[in-house]
Tab-separated table of C-alpha atoms in Angstrom:
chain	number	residue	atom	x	y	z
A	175	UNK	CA	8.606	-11.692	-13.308
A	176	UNK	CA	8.666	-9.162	-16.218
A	177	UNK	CA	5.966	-7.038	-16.915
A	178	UNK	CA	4.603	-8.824	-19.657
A	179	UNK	CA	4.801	-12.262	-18.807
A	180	UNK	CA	3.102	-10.752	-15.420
A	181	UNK	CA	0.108	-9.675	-17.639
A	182	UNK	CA	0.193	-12.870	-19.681
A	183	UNK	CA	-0.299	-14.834	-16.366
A	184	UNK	CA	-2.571	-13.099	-14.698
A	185	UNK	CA	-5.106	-12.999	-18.171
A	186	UNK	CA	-4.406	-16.797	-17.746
A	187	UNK	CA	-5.299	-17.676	-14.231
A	188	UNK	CA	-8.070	-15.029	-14.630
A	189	UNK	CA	-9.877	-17.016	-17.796
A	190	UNK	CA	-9.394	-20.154	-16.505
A	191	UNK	CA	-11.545	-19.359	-13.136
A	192	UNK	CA	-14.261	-16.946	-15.753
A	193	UNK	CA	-14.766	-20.075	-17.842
A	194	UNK	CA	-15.525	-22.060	-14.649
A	195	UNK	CA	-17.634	-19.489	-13.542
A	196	UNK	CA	-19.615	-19.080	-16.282
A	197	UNK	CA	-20.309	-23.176	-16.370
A	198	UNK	CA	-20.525	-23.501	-12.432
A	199	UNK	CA	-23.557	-20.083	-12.798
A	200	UNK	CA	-25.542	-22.138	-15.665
A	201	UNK	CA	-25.033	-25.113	-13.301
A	202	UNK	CA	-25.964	-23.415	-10.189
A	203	UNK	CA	-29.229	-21.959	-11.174
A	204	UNK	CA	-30.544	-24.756	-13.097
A	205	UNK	CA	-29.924	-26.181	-10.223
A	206	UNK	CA	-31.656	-24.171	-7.553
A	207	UNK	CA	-34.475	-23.330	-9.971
A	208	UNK	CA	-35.122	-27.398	-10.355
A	209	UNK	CA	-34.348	-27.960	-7.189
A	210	UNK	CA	-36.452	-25.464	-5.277
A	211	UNK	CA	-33.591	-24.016	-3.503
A	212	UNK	CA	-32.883	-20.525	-2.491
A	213	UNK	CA	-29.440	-21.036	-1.190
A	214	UNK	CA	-28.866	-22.495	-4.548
A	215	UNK	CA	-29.673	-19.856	-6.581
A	216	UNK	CA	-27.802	-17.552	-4.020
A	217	UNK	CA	-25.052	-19.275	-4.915
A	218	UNK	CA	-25.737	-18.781	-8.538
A	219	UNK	CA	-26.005	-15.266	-7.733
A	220	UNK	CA	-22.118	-15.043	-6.120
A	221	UNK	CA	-21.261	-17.257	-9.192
A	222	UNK	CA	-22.391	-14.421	-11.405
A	223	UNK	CA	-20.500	-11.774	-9.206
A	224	UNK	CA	-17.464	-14.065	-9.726
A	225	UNK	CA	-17.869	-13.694	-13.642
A	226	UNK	CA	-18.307	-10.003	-13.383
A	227	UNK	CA	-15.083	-9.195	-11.069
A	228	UNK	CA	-13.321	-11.515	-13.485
A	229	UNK	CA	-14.063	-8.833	-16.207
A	230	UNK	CA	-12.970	-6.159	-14.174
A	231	UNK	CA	-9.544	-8.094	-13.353
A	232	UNK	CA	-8.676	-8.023	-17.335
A	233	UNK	CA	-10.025	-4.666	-18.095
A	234	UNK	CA	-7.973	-3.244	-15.082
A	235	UNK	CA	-4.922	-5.289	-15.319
A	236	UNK	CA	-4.641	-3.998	-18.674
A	237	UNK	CA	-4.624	-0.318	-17.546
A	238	UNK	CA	-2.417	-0.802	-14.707
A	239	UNK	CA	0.214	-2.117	-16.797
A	240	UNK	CA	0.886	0.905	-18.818
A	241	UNK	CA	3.717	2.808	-18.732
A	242	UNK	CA	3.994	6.172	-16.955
A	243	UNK	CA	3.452	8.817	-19.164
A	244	UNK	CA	2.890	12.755	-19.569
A	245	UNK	CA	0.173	12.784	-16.934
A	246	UNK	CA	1.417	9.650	-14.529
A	247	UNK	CA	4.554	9.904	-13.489
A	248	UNK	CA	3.998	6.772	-10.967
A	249	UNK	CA	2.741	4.411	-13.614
A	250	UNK	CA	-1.084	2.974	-13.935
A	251	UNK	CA	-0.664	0.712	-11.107
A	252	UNK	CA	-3.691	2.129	-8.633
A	253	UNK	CA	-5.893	1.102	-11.550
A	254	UNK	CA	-5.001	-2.300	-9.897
A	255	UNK	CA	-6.159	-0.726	-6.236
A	256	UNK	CA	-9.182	0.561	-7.960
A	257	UNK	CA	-10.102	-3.388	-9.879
A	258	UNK	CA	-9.624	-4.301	-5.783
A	259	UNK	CA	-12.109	-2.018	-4.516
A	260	UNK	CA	-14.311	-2.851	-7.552
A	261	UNK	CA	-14.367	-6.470	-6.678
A	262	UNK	CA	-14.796	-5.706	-2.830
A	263	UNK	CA	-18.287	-3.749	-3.516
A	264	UNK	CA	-19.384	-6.036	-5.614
A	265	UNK	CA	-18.918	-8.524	-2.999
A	266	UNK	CA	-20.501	-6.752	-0.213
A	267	UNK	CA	-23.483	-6.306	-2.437
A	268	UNK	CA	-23.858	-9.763	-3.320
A	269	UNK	CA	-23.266	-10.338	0.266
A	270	UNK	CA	-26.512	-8.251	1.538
A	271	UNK	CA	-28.872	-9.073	-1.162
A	272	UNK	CA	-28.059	-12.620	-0.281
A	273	UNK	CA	-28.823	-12.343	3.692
A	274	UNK	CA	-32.114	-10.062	2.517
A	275	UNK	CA	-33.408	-12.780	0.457
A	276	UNK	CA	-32.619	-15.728	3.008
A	277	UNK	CA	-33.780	-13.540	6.356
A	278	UNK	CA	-37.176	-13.171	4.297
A	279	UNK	CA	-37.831	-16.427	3.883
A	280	UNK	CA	-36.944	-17.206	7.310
A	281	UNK	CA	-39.529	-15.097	8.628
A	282	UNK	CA	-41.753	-16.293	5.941
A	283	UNK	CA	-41.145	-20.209	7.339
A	284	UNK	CA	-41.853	-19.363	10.787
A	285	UNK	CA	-44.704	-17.480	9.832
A	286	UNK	CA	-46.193	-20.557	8.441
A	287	UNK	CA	-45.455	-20.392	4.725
A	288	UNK	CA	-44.480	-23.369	2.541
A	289	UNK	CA	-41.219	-23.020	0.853
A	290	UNK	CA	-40.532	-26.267	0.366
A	291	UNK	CA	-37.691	-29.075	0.267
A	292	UNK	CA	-34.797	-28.804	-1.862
A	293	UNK	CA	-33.899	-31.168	-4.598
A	294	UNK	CA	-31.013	-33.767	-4.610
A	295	UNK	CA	-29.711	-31.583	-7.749
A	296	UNK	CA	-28.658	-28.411	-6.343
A	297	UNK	CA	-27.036	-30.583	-3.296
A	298	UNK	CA	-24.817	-32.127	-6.182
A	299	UNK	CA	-24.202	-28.675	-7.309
A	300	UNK	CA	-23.078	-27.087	-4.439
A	301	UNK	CA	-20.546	-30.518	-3.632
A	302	UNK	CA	-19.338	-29.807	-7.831
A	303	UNK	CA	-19.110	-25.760	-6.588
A	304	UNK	CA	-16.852	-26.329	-3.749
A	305	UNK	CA	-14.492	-28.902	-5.429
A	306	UNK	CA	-14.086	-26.343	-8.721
A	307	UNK	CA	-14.414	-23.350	-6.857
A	308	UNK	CA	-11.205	-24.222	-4.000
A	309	UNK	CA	-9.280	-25.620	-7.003
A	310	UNK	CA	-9.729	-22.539	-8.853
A	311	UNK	CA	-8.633	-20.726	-5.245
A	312	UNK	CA	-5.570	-22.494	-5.061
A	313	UNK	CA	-4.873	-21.941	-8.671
A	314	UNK	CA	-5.070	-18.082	-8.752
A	315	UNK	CA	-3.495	-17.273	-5.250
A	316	UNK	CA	-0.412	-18.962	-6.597
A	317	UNK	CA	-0.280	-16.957	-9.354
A	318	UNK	CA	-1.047	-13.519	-7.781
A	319	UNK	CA	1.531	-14.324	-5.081
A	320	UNK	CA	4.346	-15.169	-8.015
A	321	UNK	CA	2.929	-11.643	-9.803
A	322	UNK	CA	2.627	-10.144	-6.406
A	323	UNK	CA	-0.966	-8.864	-8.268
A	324	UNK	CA	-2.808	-8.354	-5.331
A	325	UNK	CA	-5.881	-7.757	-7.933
A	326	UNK	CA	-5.415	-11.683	-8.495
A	327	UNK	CA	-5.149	-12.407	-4.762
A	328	UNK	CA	-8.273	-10.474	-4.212
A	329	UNK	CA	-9.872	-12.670	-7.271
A	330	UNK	CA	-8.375	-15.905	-5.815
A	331	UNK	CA	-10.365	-14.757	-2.171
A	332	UNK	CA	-13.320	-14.673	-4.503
A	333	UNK	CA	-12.990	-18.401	-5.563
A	334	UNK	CA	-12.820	-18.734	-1.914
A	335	UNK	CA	-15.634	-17.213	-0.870
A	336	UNK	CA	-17.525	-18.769	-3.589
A	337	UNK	CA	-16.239	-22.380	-2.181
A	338	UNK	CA	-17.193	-21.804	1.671
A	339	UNK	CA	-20.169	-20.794	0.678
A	340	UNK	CA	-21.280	-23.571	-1.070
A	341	UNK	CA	-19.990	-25.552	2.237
A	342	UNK	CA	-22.920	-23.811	3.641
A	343	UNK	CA	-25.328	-24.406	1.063
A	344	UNK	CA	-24.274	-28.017	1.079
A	345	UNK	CA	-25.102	-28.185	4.579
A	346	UNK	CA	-28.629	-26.132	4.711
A	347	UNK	CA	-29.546	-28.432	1.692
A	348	UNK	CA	-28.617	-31.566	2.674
A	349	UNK	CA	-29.660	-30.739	6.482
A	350	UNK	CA	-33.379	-29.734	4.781
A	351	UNK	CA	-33.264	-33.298	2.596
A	352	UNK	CA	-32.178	-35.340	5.112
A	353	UNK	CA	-34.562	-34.148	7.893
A	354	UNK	CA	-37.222	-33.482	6.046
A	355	UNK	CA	-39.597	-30.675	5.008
A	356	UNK	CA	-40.229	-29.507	8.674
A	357	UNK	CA	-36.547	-28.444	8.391
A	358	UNK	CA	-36.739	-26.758	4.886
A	359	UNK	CA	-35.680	-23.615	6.883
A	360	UNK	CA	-32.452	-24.909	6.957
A	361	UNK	CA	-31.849	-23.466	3.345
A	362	UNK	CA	-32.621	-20.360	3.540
A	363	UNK	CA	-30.554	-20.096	6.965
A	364	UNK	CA	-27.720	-21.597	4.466
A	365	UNK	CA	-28.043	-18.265	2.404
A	366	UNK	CA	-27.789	-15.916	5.216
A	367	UNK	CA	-24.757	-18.051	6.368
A	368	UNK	CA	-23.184	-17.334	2.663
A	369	UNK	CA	-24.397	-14.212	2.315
A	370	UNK	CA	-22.392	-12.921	5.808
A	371	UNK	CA	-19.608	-14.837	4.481
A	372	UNK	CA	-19.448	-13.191	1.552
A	373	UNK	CA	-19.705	-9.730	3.491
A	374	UNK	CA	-16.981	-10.401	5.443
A	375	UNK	CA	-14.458	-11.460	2.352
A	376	UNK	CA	-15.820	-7.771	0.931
A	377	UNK	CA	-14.985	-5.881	4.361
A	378	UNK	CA	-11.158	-7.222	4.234
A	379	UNK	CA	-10.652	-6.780	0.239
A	380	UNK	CA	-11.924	-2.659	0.524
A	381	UNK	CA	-10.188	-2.192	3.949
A	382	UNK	CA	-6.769	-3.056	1.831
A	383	UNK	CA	-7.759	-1.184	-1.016
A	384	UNK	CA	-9.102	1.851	0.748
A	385	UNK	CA	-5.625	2.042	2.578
A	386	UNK	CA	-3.658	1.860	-0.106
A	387	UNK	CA	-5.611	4.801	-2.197
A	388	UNK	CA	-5.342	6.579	1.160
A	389	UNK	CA	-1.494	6.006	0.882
A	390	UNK	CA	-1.315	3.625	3.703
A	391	UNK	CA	2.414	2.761	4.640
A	392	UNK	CA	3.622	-0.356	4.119
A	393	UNK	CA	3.580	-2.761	6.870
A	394	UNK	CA	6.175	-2.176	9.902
A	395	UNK	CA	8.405	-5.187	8.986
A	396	UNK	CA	8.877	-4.232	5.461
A	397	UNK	CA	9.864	-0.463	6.590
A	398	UNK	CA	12.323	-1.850	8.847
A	399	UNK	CA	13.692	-4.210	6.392
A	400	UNK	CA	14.238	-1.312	4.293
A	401	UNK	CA	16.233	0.182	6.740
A	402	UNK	CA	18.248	-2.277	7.642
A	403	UNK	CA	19.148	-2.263	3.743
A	404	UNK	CA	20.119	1.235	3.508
A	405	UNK	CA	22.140	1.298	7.290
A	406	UNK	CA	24.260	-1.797	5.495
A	407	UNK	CA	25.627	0.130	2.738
A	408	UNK	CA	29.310	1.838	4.058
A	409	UNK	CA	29.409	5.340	5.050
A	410	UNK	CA	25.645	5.895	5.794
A	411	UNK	CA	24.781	6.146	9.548
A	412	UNK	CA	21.393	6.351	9.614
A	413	UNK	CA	17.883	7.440	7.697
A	414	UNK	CA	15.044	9.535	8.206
A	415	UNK	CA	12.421	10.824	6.565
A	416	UNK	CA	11.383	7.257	5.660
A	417	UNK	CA	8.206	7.557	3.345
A	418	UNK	CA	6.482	4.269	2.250
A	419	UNK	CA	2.848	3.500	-0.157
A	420	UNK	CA	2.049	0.723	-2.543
A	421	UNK	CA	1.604	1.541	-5.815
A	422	UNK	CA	-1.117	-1.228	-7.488
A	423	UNK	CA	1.492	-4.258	-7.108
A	424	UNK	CA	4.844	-1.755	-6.604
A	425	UNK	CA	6.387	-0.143	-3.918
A	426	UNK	CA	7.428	3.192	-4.029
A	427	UNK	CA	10.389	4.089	-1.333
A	428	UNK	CA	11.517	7.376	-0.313
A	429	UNK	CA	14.196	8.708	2.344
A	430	UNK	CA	16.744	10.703	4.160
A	431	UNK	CA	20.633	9.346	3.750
A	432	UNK	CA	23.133	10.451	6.236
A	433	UNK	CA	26.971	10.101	5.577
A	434	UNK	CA	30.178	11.981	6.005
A	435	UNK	CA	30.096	15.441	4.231
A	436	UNK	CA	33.811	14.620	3.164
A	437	UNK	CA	32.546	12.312	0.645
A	438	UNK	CA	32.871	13.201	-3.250
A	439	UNK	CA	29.692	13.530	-4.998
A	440	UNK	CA	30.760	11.004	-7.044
A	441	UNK	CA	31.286	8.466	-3.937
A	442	UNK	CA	27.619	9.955	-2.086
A	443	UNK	CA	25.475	9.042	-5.304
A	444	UNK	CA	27.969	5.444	-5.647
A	445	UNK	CA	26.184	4.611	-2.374
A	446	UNK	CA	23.087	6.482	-3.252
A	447	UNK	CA	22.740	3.795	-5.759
A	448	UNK	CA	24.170	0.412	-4.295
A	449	UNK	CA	21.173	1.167	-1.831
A	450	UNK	CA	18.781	1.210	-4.660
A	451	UNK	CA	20.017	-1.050	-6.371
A	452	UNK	CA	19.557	-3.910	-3.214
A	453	UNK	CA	15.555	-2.378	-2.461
A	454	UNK	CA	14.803	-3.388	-6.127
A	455	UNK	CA	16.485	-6.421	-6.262
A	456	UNK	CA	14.829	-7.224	-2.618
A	457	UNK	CA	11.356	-5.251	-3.634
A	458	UNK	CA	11.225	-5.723	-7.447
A	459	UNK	CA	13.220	-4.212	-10.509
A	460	UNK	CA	10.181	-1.291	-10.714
A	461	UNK	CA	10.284	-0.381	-7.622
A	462	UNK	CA	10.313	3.472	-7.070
A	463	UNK	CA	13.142	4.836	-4.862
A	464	UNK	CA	14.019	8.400	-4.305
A	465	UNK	CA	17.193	8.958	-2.195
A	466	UNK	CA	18.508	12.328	-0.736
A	467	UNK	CA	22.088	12.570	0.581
A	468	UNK	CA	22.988	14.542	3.648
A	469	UNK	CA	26.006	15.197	5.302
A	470	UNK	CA	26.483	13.983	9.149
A	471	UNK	CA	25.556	17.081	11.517
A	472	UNK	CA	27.293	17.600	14.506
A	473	UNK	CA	25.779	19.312	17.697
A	474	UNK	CA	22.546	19.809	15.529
A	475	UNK	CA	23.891	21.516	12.468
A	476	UNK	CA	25.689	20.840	9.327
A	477	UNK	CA	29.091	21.216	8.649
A	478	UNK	CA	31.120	22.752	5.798
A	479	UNK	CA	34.141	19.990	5.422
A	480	UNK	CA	36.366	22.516	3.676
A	481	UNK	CA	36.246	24.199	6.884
A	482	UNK	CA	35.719	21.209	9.520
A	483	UNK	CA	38.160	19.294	8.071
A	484	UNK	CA	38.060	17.061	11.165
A	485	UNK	CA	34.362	16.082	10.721
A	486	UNK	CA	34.303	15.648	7.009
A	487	UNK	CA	34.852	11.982	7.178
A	488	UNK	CA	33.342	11.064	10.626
A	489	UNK	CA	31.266	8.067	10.035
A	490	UNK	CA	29.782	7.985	13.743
């Protein structure tokens, strides 16, 4: 997917969920305010987190798809990383002010305080939250995998966190309708339910981005599929020196080549660049790869071939 059309679709996806958010947080808290119900209007509350990471997403996106320039030679693309992060605290706050509020009343119930029986309303808007909310899931981690934006992914997890947790305010709602006022407790126990839900989706989203600013390798399997790309080219016996990161959605690739000293530069950098030019098409056309040649040693040390004629052009 070319850059553009990978901005294009991500400012897409990303406007379709804010306009649901924004309808699904007027929805949510009318709701929970009519209805009486604190899981409700923590639900609002993640709603309104939703609609603020979606802002980040399009101001961030935006950076991270600049060019490199004068003063980043690697591109914008940890701008990305950073929108990730972003997203993840605001999460995790959401998370904890949610499980503060609901512990409180919890204590407050048991301590003999009346905080009454949700309405039937805010159970029909947490069953219209989790319908929209998955749909708008699905929707966006399509995309973001297609983009390979993990931004979007990390947005899409959002809608998803948004969805199970108006599973549990569903079920602390209609558990506190259904049995009656003596179980009312049940919907505040439904916000600490969301609000450690919600924590947990944060934890995972600022682990990734936290390794990735930390310049985190990539996983094992992709480092050894990159070998096995660069052993496959003719006349290169091995690699070292293998260097991996992520780069916002990019990879960035660098290693050691080995093959016969008797080669011509022209034929070294001819290989040099068949390997580069299979990572990108494997990895993505703006993928970074930096490549240095080196002649085969023998007993430990290199060789000149003008005077090791013999070992110029082993390929063992």
């Amino acid at each position: 997917m070319k850059t553009d059309e990978r901005e294009r679709e991500i400012y897409r996806v990303t406007l379709l969920g804010g306009l649901a958010n924004v309808v699904l947080l007027v929805f949510k808290f009318v709701a929970g305010v009519l209805g009486g119900s604190a899981a409700m209007i923590a639900d609002a509350a993640h709603s309104l987190s939703d609609f603020l990471t979606d802002i980040v997403v399009v101001v961030f996106v935006r950076l991270s798809s600049k060019p490199q320039d004068y003063s980043h030679d690697y591109g914008h693309g940890k701008y990305e990383t950073l929108a990730t992060a972003i997203i993840g605290a605001v999460l995790f706050a959401t998370g904890a002010m949610i499980c503060v509020g609901g512990v409180k009343s919890v204590i407050g119930f048991f301590k003999g305080e009346d905080i009454g029986t949700p309405g039937v309303i805010a159970l029909v808007a947490a069953l219209v939250s989790i319908i929209v909310k998955e749909s708008a899931y699905r929707f966006t981690v399509r995309a973001g995998r297609e983009a390979g934006s993990q931004v979007l992914i990390a947005n899409a997890w959002h809608h998803r966190s948004d969805a199970l947790s108006s599973v549990g305010t569903a079920i602390g709602i209609g558990g506190a309708i259904i049995l009656g006022s003596g179980w009312a407790v049940l919907d505040p126990i439904a916000a600490v339910v969301v609000g450690l839900l919600i924590i947990r989706s944060a934890y995972r989203l600022v682990r990734e981005a936290t390794g990735e600013l930390l310049e985190e390798s990539l996983p094992g399997s992709v480092e050894d599929e990159i070998t096995d790309i660069a052993t496959d080219e003719p006349q290169v016996s091995g690699i070292h020196n293998l260097r991996t990161r992520r780069i916002g959605s990019l990879y960035a690739i660098e290693m050691h080549v080995r093959m016969p000293g008797g080669l011509s530069l022209y034929e070294a950098h001819e290989h040099a660049t068949n390997i580069e030019r299979r990572l990108r098409g494997r990895f993505g056309s703006h993928t970074y790869v930096n490549i240095h040649v080196e002649p085969l040693k023998e007993g430990g040390e290199y060789h000149d071939p003008s005077v090791h004629p013999d070992l110029s052009l082993n390929d063992n």
